mmCIF file of C-alpha atoms in Angstrom:
data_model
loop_
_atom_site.group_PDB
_atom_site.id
_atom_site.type_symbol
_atom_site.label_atom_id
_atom_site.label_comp_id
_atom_site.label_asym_id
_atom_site.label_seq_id
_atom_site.Cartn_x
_atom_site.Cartn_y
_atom_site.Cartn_z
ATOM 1 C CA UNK A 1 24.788 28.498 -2.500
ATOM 2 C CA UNK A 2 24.051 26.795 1.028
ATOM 3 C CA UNK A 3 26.993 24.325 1.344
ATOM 4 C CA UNK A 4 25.883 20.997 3.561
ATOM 5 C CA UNK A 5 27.749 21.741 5.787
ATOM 6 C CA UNK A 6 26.017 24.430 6.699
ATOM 7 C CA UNK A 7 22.858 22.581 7.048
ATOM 8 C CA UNK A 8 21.915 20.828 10.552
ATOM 9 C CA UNK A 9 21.126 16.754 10.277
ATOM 10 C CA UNK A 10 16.977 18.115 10.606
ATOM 11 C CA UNK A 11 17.877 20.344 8.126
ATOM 12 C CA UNK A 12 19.861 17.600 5.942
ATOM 13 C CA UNK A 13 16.854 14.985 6.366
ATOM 14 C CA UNK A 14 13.951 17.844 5.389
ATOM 15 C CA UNK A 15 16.125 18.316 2.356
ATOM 16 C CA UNK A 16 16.799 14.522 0.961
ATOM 17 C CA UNK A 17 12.709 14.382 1.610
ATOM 18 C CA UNK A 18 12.026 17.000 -0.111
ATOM 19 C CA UNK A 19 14.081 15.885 -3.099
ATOM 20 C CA UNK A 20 11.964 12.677 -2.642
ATOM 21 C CA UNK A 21 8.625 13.991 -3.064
ATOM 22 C CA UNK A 22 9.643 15.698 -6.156
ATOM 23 C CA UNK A 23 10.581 11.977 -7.817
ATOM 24 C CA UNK A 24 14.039 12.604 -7.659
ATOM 25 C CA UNK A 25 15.990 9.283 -7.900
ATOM 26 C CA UNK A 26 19.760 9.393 -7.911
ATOM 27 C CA UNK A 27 21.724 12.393 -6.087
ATOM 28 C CA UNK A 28 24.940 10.955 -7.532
ATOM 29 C CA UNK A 29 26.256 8.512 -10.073
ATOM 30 C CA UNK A 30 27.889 5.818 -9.353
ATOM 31 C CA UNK A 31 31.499 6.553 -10.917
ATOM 32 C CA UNK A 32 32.221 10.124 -11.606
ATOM 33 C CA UNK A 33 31.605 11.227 -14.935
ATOM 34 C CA UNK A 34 33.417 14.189 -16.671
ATOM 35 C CA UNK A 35 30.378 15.714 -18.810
ATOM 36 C CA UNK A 36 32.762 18.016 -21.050
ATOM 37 C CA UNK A 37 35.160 15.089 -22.097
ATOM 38 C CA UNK A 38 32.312 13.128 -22.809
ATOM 39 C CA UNK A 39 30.839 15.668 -24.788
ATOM 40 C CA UNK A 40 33.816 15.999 -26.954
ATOM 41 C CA UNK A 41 34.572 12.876 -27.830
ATOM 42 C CA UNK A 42 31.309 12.306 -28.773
ATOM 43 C CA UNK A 43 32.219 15.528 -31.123
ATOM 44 C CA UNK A 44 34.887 14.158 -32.222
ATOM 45 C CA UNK A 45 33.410 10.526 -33.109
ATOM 46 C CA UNK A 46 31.642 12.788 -35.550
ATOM 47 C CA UNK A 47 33.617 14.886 -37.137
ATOM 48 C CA UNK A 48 34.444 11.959 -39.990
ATOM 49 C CA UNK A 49 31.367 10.702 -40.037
ATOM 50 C CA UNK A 50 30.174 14.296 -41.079
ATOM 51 C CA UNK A 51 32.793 14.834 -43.759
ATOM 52 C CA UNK A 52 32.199 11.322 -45.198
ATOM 53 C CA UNK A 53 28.645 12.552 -45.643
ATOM 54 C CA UNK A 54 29.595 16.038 -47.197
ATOM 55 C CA UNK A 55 31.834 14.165 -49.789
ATOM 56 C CA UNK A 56 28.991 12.455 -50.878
ATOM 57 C CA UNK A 57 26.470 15.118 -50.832
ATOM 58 C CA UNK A 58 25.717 16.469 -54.657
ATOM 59 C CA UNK A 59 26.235 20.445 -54.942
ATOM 60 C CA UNK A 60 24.115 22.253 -54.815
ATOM 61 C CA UNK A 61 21.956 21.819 -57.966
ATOM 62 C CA UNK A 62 23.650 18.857 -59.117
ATOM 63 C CA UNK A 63 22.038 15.368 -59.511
ATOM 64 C CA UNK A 64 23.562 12.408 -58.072
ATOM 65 C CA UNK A 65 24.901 9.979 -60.303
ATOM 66 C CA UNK A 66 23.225 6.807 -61.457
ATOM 67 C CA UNK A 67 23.285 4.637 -58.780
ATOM 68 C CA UNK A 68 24.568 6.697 -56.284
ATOM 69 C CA UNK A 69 22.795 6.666 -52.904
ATOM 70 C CA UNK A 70 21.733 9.709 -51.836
ATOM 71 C CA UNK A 71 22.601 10.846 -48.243
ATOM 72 C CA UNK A 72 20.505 13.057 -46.212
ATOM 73 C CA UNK A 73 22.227 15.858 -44.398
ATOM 74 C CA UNK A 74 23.750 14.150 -40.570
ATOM 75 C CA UNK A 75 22.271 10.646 -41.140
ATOM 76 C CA UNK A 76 25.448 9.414 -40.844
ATOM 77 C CA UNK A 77 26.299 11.071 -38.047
ATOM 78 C CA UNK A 78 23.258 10.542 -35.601
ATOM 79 C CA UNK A 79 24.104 7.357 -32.993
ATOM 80 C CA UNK A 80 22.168 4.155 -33.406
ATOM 81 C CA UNK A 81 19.253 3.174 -31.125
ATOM 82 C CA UNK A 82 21.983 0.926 -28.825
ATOM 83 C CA UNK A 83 24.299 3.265 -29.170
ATOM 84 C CA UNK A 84 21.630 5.845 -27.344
ATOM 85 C CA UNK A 85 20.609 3.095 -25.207
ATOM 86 C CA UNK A 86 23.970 2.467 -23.490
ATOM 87 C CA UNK A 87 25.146 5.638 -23.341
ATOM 88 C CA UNK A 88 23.452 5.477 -19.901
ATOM 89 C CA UNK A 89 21.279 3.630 -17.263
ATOM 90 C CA UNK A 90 18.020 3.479 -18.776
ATOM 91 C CA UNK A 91 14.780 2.906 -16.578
ATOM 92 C CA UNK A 92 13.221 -0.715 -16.399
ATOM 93 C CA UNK A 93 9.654 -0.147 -18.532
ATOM 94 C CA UNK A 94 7.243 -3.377 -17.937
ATOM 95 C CA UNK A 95 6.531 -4.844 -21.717
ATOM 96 C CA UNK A 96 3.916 -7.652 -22.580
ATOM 97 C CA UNK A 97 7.103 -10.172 -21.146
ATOM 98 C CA UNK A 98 6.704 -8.820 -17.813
ATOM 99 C CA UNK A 99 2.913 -8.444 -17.682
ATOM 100 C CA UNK A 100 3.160 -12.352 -18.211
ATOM 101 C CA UNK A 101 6.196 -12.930 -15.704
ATOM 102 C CA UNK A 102 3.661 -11.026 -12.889
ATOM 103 C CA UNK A 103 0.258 -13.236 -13.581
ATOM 104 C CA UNK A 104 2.734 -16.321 -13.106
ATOM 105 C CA UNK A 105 4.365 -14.814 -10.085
ATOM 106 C CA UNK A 106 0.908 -14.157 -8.146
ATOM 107 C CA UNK A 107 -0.840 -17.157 -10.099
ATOM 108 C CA UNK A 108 1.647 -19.363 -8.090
ATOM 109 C CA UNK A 109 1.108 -18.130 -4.610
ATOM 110 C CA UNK A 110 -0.979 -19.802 -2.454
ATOM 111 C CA UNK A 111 -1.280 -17.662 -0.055
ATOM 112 C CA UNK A 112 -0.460 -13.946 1.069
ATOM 113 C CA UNK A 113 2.791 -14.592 2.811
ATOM 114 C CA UNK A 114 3.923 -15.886 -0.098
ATOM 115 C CA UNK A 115 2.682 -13.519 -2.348
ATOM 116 C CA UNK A 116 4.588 -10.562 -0.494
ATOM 117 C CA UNK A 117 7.861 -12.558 -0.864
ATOM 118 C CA UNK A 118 6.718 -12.682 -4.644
ATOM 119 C CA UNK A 119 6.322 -9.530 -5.202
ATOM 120 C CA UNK A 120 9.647 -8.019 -2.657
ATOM 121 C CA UNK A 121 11.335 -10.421 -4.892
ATOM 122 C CA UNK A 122 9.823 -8.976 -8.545
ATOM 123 C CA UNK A 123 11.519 -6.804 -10.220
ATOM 124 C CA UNK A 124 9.591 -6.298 -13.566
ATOM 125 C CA UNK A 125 8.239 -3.277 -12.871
ATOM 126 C CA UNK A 126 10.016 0.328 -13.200
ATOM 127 C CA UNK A 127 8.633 1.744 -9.872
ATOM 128 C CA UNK A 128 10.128 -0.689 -7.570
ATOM 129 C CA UNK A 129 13.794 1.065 -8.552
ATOM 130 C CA UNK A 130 12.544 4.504 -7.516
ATOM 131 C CA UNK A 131 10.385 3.381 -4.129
ATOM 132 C CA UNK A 132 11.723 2.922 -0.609
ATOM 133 C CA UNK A 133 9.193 0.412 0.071
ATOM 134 C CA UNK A 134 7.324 -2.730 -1.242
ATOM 135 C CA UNK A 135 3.723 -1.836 0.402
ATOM 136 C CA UNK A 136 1.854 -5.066 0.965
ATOM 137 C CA UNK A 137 -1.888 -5.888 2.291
ATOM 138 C CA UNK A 138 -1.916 -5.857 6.069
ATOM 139 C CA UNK A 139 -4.388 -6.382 9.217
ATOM 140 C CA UNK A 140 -6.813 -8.771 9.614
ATOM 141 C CA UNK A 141 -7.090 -11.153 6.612
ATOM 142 C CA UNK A 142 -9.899 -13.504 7.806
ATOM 143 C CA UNK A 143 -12.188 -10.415 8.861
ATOM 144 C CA UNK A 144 -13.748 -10.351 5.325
ATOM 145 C CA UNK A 145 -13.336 -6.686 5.046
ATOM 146 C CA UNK A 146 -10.992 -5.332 2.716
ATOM 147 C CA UNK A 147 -10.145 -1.635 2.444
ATOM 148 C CA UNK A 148 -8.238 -0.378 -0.937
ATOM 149 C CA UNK A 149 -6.189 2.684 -1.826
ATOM 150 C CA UNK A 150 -4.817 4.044 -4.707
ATOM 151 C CA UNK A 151 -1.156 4.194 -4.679
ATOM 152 C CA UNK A 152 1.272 5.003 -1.862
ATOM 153 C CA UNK A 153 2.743 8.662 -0.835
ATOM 154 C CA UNK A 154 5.547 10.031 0.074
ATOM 155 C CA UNK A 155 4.807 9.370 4.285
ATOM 156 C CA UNK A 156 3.452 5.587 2.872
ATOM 157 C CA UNK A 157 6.858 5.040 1.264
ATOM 158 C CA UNK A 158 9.179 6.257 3.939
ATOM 159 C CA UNK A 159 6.927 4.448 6.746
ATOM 160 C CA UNK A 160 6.510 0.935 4.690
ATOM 161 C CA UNK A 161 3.015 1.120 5.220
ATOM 162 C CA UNK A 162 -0.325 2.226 3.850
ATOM 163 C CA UNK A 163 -1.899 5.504 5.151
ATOM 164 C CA UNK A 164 0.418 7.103 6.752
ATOM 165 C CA UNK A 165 0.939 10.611 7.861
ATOM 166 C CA UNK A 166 -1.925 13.388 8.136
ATOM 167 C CA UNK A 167 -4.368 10.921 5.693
ATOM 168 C CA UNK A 168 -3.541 7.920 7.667
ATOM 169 C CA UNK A 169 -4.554 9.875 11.113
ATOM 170 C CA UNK A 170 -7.767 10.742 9.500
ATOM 171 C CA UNK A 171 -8.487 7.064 7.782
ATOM 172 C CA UNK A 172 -7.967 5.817 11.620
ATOM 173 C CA UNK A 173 -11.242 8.367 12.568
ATOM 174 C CA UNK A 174 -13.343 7.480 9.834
ATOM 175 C CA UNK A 175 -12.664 3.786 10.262
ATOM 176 C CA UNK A 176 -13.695 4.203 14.214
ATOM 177 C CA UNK A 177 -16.281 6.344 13.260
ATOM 178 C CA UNK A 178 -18.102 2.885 12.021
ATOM 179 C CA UNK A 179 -16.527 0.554 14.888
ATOM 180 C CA UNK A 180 -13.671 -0.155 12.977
ATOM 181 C CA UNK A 181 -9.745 0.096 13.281
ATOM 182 C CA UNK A 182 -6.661 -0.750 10.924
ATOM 183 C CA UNK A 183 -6.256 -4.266 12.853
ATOM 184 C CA UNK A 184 -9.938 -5.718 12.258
ATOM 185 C CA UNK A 185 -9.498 -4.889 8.340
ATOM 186 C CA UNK A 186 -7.203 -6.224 5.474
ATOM 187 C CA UNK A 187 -5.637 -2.473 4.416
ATOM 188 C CA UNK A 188 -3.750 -2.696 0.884
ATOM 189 C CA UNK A 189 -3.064 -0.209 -2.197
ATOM 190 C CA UNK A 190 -3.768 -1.045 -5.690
ATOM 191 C CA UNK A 191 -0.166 -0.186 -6.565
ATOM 192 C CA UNK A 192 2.410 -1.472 -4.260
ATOM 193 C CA UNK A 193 5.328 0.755 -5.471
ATOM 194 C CA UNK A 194 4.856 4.992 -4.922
ATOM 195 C CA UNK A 195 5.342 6.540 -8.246
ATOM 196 C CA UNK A 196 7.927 8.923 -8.049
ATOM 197 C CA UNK A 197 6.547 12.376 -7.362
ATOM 198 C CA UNK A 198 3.409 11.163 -6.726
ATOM 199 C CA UNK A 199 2.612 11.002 -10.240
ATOM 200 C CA UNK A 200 -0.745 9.092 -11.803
ATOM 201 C CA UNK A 201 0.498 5.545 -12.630
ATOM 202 C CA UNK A 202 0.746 4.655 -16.054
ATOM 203 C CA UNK A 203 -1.267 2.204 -18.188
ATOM 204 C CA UNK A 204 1.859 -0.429 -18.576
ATOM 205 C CA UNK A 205 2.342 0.316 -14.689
ATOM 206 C CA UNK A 206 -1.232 -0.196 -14.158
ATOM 207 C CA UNK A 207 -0.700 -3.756 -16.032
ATOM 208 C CA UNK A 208 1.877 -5.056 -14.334
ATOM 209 C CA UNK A 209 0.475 -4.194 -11.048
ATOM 210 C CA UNK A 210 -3.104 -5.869 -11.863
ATOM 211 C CA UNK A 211 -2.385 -9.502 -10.917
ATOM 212 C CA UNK A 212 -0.707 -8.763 -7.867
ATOM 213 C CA UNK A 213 -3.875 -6.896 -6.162
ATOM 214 C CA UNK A 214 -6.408 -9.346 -7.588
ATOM 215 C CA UNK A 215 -4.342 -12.295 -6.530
ATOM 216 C CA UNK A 216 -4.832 -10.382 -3.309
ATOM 217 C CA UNK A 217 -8.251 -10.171 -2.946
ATOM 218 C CA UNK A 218 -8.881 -13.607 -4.386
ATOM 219 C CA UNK A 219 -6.846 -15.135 -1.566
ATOM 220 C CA UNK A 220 -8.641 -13.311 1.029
ATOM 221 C CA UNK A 221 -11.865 -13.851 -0.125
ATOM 222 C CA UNK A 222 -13.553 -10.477 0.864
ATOM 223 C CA UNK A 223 -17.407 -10.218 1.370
ATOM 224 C CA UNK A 224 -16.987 -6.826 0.984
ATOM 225 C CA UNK A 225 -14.482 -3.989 -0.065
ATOM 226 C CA UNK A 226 -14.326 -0.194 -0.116
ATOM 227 C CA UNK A 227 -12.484 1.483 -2.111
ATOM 228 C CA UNK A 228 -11.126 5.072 -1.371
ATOM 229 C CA UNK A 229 -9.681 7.250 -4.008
ATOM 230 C CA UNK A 230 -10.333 8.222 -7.577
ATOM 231 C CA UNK A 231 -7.942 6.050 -9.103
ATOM 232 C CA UNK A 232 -8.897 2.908 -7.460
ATOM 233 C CA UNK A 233 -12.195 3.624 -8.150
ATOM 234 C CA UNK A 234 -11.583 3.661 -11.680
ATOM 235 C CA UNK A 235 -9.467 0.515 -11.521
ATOM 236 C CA UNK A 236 -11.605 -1.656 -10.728
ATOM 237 C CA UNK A 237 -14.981 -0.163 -12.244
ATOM 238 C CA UNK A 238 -13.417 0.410 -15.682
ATOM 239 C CA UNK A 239 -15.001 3.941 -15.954
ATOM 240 C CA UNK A 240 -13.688 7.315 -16.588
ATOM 241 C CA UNK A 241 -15.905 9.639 -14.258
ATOM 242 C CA UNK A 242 -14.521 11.359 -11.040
ATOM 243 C CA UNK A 243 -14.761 9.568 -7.749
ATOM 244 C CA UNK A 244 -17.383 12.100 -7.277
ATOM 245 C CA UNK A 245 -19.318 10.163 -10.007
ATOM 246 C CA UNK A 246 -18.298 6.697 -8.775
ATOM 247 C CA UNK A 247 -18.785 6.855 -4.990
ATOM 248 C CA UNK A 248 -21.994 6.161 -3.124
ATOM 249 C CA UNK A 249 -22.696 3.227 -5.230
ATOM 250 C CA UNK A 250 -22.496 -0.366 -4.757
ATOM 251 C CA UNK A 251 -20.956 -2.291 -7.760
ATOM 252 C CA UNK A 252 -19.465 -5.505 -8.572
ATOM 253 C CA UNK A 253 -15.741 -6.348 -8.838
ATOM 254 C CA UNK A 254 -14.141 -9.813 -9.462
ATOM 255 C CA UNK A 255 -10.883 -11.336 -8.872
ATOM 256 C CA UNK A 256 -10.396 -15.141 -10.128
ATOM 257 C CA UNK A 257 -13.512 -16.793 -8.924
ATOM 258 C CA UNK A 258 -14.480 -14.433 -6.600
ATOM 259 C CA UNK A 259 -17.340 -11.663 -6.818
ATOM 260 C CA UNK A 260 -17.411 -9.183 -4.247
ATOM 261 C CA UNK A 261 -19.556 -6.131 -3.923
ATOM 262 C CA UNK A 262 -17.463 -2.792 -3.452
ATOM 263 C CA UNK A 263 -18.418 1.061 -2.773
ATOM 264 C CA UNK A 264 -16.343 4.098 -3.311
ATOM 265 C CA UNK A 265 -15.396 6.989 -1.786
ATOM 266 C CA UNK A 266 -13.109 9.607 -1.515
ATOM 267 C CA UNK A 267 -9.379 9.566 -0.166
ATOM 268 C CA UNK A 268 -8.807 10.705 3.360
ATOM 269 C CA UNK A 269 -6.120 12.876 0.923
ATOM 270 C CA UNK A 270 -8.907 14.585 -0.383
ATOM 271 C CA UNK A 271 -10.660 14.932 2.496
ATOM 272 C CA UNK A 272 -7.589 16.878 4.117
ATOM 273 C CA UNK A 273 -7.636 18.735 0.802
ATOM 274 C CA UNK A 274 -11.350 19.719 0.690
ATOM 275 C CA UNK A 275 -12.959 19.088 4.158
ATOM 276 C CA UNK A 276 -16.207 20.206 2.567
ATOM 277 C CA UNK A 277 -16.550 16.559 1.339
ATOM 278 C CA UNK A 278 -16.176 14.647 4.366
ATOM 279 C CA UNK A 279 -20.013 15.051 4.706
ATOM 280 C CA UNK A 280 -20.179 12.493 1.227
ATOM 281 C CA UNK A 281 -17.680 10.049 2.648
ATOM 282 C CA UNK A 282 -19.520 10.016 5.910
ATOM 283 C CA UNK A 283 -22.944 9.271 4.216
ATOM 284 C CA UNK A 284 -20.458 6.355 2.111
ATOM 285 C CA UNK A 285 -19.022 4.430 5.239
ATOM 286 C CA UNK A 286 -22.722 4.848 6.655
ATOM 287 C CA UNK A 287 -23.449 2.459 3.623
ATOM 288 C CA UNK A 288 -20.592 0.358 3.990
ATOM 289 C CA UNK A 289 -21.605 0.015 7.766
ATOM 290 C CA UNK A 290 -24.765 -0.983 7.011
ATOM 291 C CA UNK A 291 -23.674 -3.745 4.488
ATOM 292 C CA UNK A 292 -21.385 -5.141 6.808
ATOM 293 C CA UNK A 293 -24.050 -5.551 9.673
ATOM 294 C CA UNK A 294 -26.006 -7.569 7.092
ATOM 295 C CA UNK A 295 -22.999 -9.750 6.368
ATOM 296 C CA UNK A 296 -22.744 -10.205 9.879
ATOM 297 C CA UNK A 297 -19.140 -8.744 9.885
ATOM 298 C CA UNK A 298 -20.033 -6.133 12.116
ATOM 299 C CA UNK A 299 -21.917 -6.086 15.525
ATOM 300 C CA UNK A 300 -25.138 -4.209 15.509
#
């Protein structure tokens, strides 16, 4: 075993990243906890509890008598839902309470300032404990172009911005590529919080995050909005298919009062993945070019 150290400060920080990608949390309790004394008192809290419920168990073949309850083998003995619930820190799930206590929270902002101190401040939602950063819409929010991702990485979370890293070096070409750049846009995420390790958000995540990113897009009044990734995709078209199935095609999407048109395509994370495809999301931002030319948000 490598002691730390051992280990150089690059070495260290390559390490506690590492550890980060995989969704690990907490290196180290708060208090130290001794594991094998907790273990045997929780033994020992037992032990009665398990001859109470012998005493009353009938032998074997034997009936119990009339009016006797009958126990079943270590009921007695297994803890009670609190008593499981506070034998340590248990993760902050959003509930139908919370899903309510968001669509107030972005209901009441009037504007996107606000909303970002609404959200910083929220803490409804599990993901926000496990993220480094809140990642918020930013650029250019009277441009009437609005670019969306899915959810932010690992290099999203550490930077405290959206498209970062490797993807966010290729996002910057393709944007150029159609006389664009981060600056002239309004760049958010569906999901403001990474899921640790990356993983898909969940439905109850997926909830609590909705009125924040349509509270978004209402303020800022798009005209139009691409959407990059297989999950946003699905967010806001409400269908099932791959993004292979979804992109190319210009849909509807509303937020409050507001009806914008949208196109998908893939994530510059694919992209990177399978370069292959970067011929499909060329042919997509082609069509998004030429929609915003006849919005007159782009210059011929």
């Amino acid at each position: 075993m490598i002691s730390a150290n051992d280990l150089s400060p690059a070495e260290l920080a390559a390490l506690l990243h590492f550890h980060a990608d995989a969704g690990v949390e907490w290196l180290l309790e708060e208090e130290a906890i001794d594991r094998f004394a907790e273990f045997e008192a929780m033994k020992a809290a037992r032990r009665p509890a398990a001859a109470q419920a012998q005493q009353q168990r009938p032998a074997a073949g034997e009936r119990p008598a009339p009016g006797q309850a009958q126990v079943r083998p270590n009921a007695a003995s297994r803890p009670a839902p609190a008593e499981r619930a506070a034998s340590g820190p248990q993760p902050a799930i959003p509930d139908g309470e919370a899903v309510q206590q968001a669509r107030f929270v972005a209901e009441t902002a009037r504007s996107l300032s606000e909303l970002k101190t609404a959200i910083e401040s929220f803490n409804g939602c599990n993901l926000k404990h496990s993220a480094r950063s809140t990642i918020f819409a930013s650029g250019d929010a009277e441009s009437g172009i609005m670019v969306i991702g899915s959810a932010p990485s690992a290099e999203d979370d550490r930077e405290g911005r959206p498209f970062s890293g490797k993807s966010g070096q290729l996002f910057d070409k393709m944007l150029a590529a159609i006389g664009l750049t981060r600056s002239a846009i309004l760049l958010t995420q569906v999901i403001p919080w990474r899921p640790p390790g990356n993983r898909a958000p969940s439905a109850a995540e997926m909830d609590i995050c909705r009125p924040f990113i349509e509270r978004q897009i209402a303020l800022a009044e798009p005209k139009a909005i691409l959407l990059l990734g297989n999950f946003s995709a699905r967010f806001f078209f409400g269908e099932n298919d791959t993004i292979h199935g979804l992109r190319g095609r210009w849909k509807e999407i509303a937020a409050a009062d507001c009806v914008i048109p949208a196109i998908a395509s893939l994530h510059p994370q694919d992209l990177l993945t399978a370069p292959v495809n970067k011929r499909l999301a060329w042919n997509d931002l082609l069509a998004f070019q030429a929609k915003l030319k006849s919005l007159s948000l782009l210059r011929n």
